[in-house]
GROMACS .gro file of C-alpha atoms in nm:
model
  210
    1MET     CA    1   1.933   7.310  -9.700
    2VAL     CA    2   1.596   7.380  -9.538
    3SER     CA    3   1.381   7.626  -9.729
    4SER     CA    4   1.161   7.893  -9.575
    5HIS     CA    5   0.864   7.697  -9.708
    6ASP     CA    6   0.977   7.389  -9.512
    7ILE     CA    7   1.022   7.598  -9.199
    8LYS     CA    8   0.674   7.736  -9.241
    9ASP     CA    9   0.533   7.384  -9.278
   10VAL     CA   10   0.713   7.259  -8.970
   11ALA     CA   11   0.606   7.559  -8.767
   12GLY     CA   12   0.252   7.520  -8.888
   13GLN     CA   13   0.245   7.155  -8.789
   14ALA     CA   14   0.392   7.231  -8.448
   15SER     CA   15   0.138   7.501  -8.382
   16LYS     CA   16  -0.164   7.283  -8.453
   17PRO     CA   17  -0.363   7.218  -8.134
   18ARG     CA   18  -0.343   6.868  -8.002
   19GLY     CA   19  -0.654   6.656  -8.019
   20ARG     CA   20  -0.838   6.534  -7.712
   21PRO     CA   21  -0.690   6.222  -7.550
   22ARG     CA   22  -0.829   5.904  -7.699
   23SER     CA   23  -1.128   5.789  -7.499
   24PHE     CA   24  -1.170   5.429  -7.385
   25ASP     CA   25  -1.444   5.201  -7.262
   26ARG     CA   26  -1.408   5.200  -6.885
   27GLU     CA   27  -1.599   4.874  -6.837
   28THR     CA   28  -1.387   4.693  -7.094
   29ALA     CA   29  -1.068   4.825  -6.936
   30LEU     CA   30  -1.188   4.719  -6.591
   31GLU     CA   31  -1.267   4.368  -6.714
   32LYS     CA   32  -0.914   4.338  -6.852
   33ALA     CA   33  -0.776   4.453  -6.516
   34ILE     CA   34  -0.985   4.188  -6.341
   35LEU     CA   35  -0.838   3.918  -6.565
   36ALA     CA   36  -0.483   4.046  -6.512
   37PHE     CA   37  -0.506   4.048  -6.132
   38TRP     CA   38  -0.692   3.715  -6.141
   39GLU     CA   39  -0.418   3.554  -6.346
   40HIS     CA   40  -0.108   3.701  -6.181
   41GLY     CA   41  -0.215   3.818  -5.834
   42TYR     CA   42  -0.179   4.163  -5.683
   43GLU     CA   43   0.194   4.180  -5.623
   44ALA     CA   44   0.306   4.041  -5.960
   45THR     CA   45   0.081   4.272  -6.163
   46SER     CA   46   0.257   4.602  -6.225
   47VAL     CA   47   0.110   4.932  -6.343
   48SER     CA   48   0.297   4.876  -6.669
   49ASP     CA   49   0.128   4.536  -6.706
   50LEU     CA   50  -0.209   4.695  -6.640
   51THR     CA   51  -0.171   4.978  -6.891
   52GLN     CA   52  -0.063   4.725  -7.153
   53VAL     CA   53  -0.354   4.484  -7.108
   54MET     CA   54  -0.608   4.764  -7.053
   55GLY     CA   55  -0.491   4.947  -7.365
   56ILE     CA   56  -0.453   5.285  -7.191
   57GLY     CA   57  -0.170   5.508  -7.074
   58ALA     CA   58  -0.073   5.551  -6.711
   59PRO     CA   59  -0.229   5.902  -6.692
   60SER     CA   60  -0.562   5.763  -6.812
   61LEU     CA   61  -0.543   5.477  -6.563
   62TYR     CA   62  -0.477   5.711  -6.272
   63ALA     CA   63  -0.748   5.953  -6.385
   64ALA     CA   64  -1.012   5.683  -6.425
   65PHE     CA   65  -0.925   5.441  -6.145
   66GLY     CA   66  -0.677   5.606  -5.909
   67ASP     CA   67  -0.359   5.422  -5.815
   68LYS     CA   68  -0.296   5.048  -5.840
   69ARG     CA   69  -0.442   4.982  -5.495
   70SER     CA   70  -0.761   5.175  -5.573
   71LEU     CA   71  -0.799   4.991  -5.901
   72PHE     CA   72  -0.751   4.659  -5.724
   73ASP     CA   73  -1.018   4.744  -5.466
   74GLU     CA   74  -1.262   4.811  -5.751
   75VAL     CA   75  -1.152   4.492  -5.925
   76VAL     CA   76  -1.226   4.288  -5.613
   77ARG     CA   77  -1.574   4.439  -5.581
   78GLU     CA   78  -1.652   4.382  -5.947
   79TYR     CA   79  -1.512   4.030  -5.940
   80GLY     CA   80  -1.744   3.951  -5.650
   81GLU     CA   81  -2.044   4.067  -5.850
   82ARG     CA   82  -1.949   3.924  -6.189
   83TYR     CA   83  -1.784   3.594  -6.096
   84GLY     CA   84  -1.796   3.533  -5.721
   85SER     CA   85  -2.164   3.569  -5.636
   86PHE     CA   86  -2.258   3.204  -5.692
   87GLY     CA   87  -2.223   3.127  -5.320
   88ASP     CA   88  -2.458   3.408  -5.218
   89ARG     CA   89  -2.712   3.293  -5.478
   90ALA     CA   90  -2.690   2.935  -5.355
   91PHE     CA   91  -2.771   3.035  -4.997
   92ALA     CA   92  -3.044   3.274  -5.106
   93GLU     CA   93  -3.218   3.023  -5.331
   94GLU     CA   94  -3.169   2.686  -5.160
   95PRO     CA   95  -3.405   2.588  -4.874
   96THR     CA   96  -3.148   2.438  -4.637
   97ALA     CA   97  -2.789   2.501  -4.529
   98ARG     CA   98  -2.684   2.163  -4.661
   99ALA     CA   99  -2.838   2.226  -5.002
  100GLY     CA  100  -2.680   2.571  -5.012
  101VAL     CA  101  -2.330   2.447  -4.937
  102GLU     CA  102  -2.361   2.155  -5.176
  103ARG     CA  103  -2.471   2.385  -5.457
  104MET     CA  104  -2.194   2.633  -5.372
  105LEU     CA  105  -1.927   2.363  -5.399
  106ARG     CA  106  -2.065   2.222  -5.724
  107GLU     CA  107  -2.089   2.566  -5.880
  108ALA     CA  108  -1.735   2.643  -5.761
  109ALA     CA  109  -1.618   2.337  -5.953
  110ALA     CA  110  -1.771   2.484  -6.269
  111GLU     CA  111  -1.674   2.847  -6.209
  112TYR     CA  112  -1.315   2.771  -6.116
  113THR     CA  113  -1.254   2.570  -6.432
  114GLU     CA  114  -1.452   2.780  -6.681
  115PRO     CA  115  -1.264   2.789  -7.015
  116GLY     CA  116  -1.141   3.120  -7.149
  117ARG     CA  117  -1.051   3.288  -6.822
  118PRO     CA  118  -0.810   3.235  -6.530
  119HIS     CA  119  -0.887   2.932  -6.316
  120GLY     CA  120  -0.953   2.937  -5.944
  121CYS     CA  121  -1.069   3.229  -5.731
  122LEU     CA  122  -0.922   3.579  -5.752
  123ILE     CA  123  -0.983   3.641  -5.379
  124VAL     CA  124  -0.772   3.335  -5.296
  125HIS     CA  125  -0.506   3.365  -5.564
  126ALA     CA  126  -0.443   3.741  -5.552
  127ALA     CA  127  -0.309   3.706  -5.198
  128THR     CA  128  -0.032   3.467  -5.304
  129ASN     CA  129   0.313   3.611  -5.228
  130CYS     CA  130   0.149   3.944  -5.142
  131THR     CA  131   0.376   4.172  -4.941
  132THR     CA  132   0.133   4.465  -4.924
  133SER     CA  133  -0.016   4.420  -4.580
  134GLU     CA  134  -0.331   4.626  -4.644
  135VAL     CA  135  -0.420   4.418  -4.950
  136GLU     CA  136  -0.340   4.094  -4.771
  137GLU     CA  137  -0.559   4.192  -4.477
  138SER     CA  138  -0.845   4.305  -4.701
  139LEU     CA  139  -0.852   3.973  -4.885
  140ARG     CA  140  -0.824   3.781  -4.556
  141GLU     CA  141  -1.126   3.971  -4.424
  142ARG     CA  142  -1.327   3.878  -4.731
  143ARG     CA  143  -1.240   3.510  -4.699
  144ASN     CA  144  -1.324   3.512  -4.329
  145ALA     CA  145  -1.652   3.693  -4.400
  146ASN     CA  146  -1.745   3.417  -4.643
  147ILE     CA  147  -1.682   3.153  -4.376
  148ALA     CA  148  -1.880   3.356  -4.123
  149ALA     CA  149  -2.173   3.370  -4.366
  150ILE     CA  150  -2.163   2.991  -4.404
  151GLU     CA  151  -2.151   2.948  -4.027
  152SER     CA  152  -2.448   3.179  -3.983
  153ARG     CA  153  -2.652   2.976  -4.230
  154ILE     CA  154  -2.555   2.651  -4.058
  155ARG     CA  155  -2.660   2.790  -3.720
  156SER     CA  156  -2.993   2.887  -3.872
  157GLY     CA  157  -3.025   2.530  -3.997
  158VAL     CA  158  -2.957   2.396  -3.650
  159ALA     CA  159  -3.218   2.629  -3.502
  160ALA     CA  160  -3.471   2.519  -3.764
  161GLY     CA  161  -3.409   2.149  -3.692
  162GLU     CA  162  -3.246   2.083  -4.030
  163LEU     CA  163  -2.927   1.976  -3.855
  164PRO     CA  164  -2.868   1.808  -3.518
  165ALA     CA  165  -2.856   2.034  -3.214
  166ASP     CA  166  -2.497   1.929  -3.137
  167THR     CA  167  -2.366   2.026  -3.483
  168ASP     CA  168  -2.034   2.212  -3.462
  169ALA     CA  169  -2.135   2.501  -3.689
  170ALA     CA  170  -1.796   2.674  -3.674
  171ALA     CA  171  -1.600   2.361  -3.770
  172LEU     CA  172  -1.846   2.268  -4.044
  173ALA     CA  173  -1.824   2.619  -4.190
  174ARG     CA  174  -1.444   2.612  -4.182
  175HIS     CA  175  -1.451   2.278  -4.356
  176ALA     CA  176  -1.664   2.427  -4.634
  177GLY     CA  177  -1.429   2.726  -4.654
  178ALA     CA  178  -1.125   2.499  -4.674
  179MET     CA  179  -1.290   2.306  -4.956
  180ILE     CA  180  -1.360   2.624  -5.153
  181GLN     CA  181  -1.006   2.752  -5.108
  182GLY     CA  182  -0.854   2.412  -5.185
  183MET     CA  183  -1.067   2.369  -5.496
  184SER     CA  184  -0.945   2.708  -5.615
  185GLN     CA  185  -0.581   2.605  -5.587
  186GLN     CA  186  -0.641   2.266  -5.745
  187ALA     CA  187  -0.817   2.436  -6.036
  188ARG     CA  188  -0.506   2.653  -6.078
  189ASP     CA  189  -0.302   2.334  -6.081
  190GLY     CA  190  -0.510   2.182  -6.359
  191ALA     CA  191  -0.791   1.990  -6.186
  192THR     CA  192  -1.094   1.944  -6.409
  193LYS     CA  193  -1.454   2.032  -6.334
  194GLU     CA  194  -1.535   1.662  -6.292
  195GLU     CA  195  -1.249   1.609  -6.048
  196LEU     CA  196  -1.360   1.905  -5.838
  197GLU     CA  197  -1.722   1.787  -5.847
  198ALA     CA  198  -1.602   1.455  -5.705
  199LEU     CA  199  -1.436   1.645  -5.420
  200ALA     CA  200  -1.758   1.834  -5.356
  201GLU     CA  201  -1.950   1.507  -5.333
  202LEU     CA  202  -1.701   1.365  -5.083
  203ALA     CA  203  -1.709   1.685  -4.879
  204MET     CA  204  -2.085   1.660  -4.832
  205ARG     CA  205  -2.064   1.307  -4.694
  206ILE     CA  206  -1.938   1.435  -4.359
  207TRP     CA  207  -2.244   1.654  -4.309
  208PRO     CA  208  -2.460   1.540  -4.019
  209ARG     CA  209  -2.815   1.425  -4.082
  210SER     CA  210  -3.102   1.549  -3.869
   0.00000   0.00000   0.00000
């Protein structure tokens, strides 16, 4: 039998104001989302998966990041800054197009096989089996923009006399892009840093000399 004292206790407990929702570190949660999308791709990563790895509830996820698509857009931007900027640095810091591409490929070999995180490139892998056309198109645009940036640098090299005047800049840029994308997949399949570095060395042998 429940006593009046017990009822009072229960009522008192029920009437206590709820505390504020537990706060979380947004940057830490975002990093965990990056790793989840990087490992599993866009389509195979559910909101439930994200809340579990990020350590937050769905309401907190939506409040802080928006829906899954909005979160993924932020993930892609952050990935580019945190992990994918080695190509931009190579072109900014190396004196020639050839040196820039060679450094980009060698650094890709290291970045794509770095221990302790998913292998390969998120921009390449996240599009695998993606049925969301907007996401697929956004990632395609990013990959094509990377190739266009390589082509632009090669054309500058031709104009500066670093490369022969008859260099096919578009084909050479697509070759570099194909190498980057292929190295990403091979890293996912278990290729080592040394094996990818060997591919990078072979890739540079086709480059024309001025």
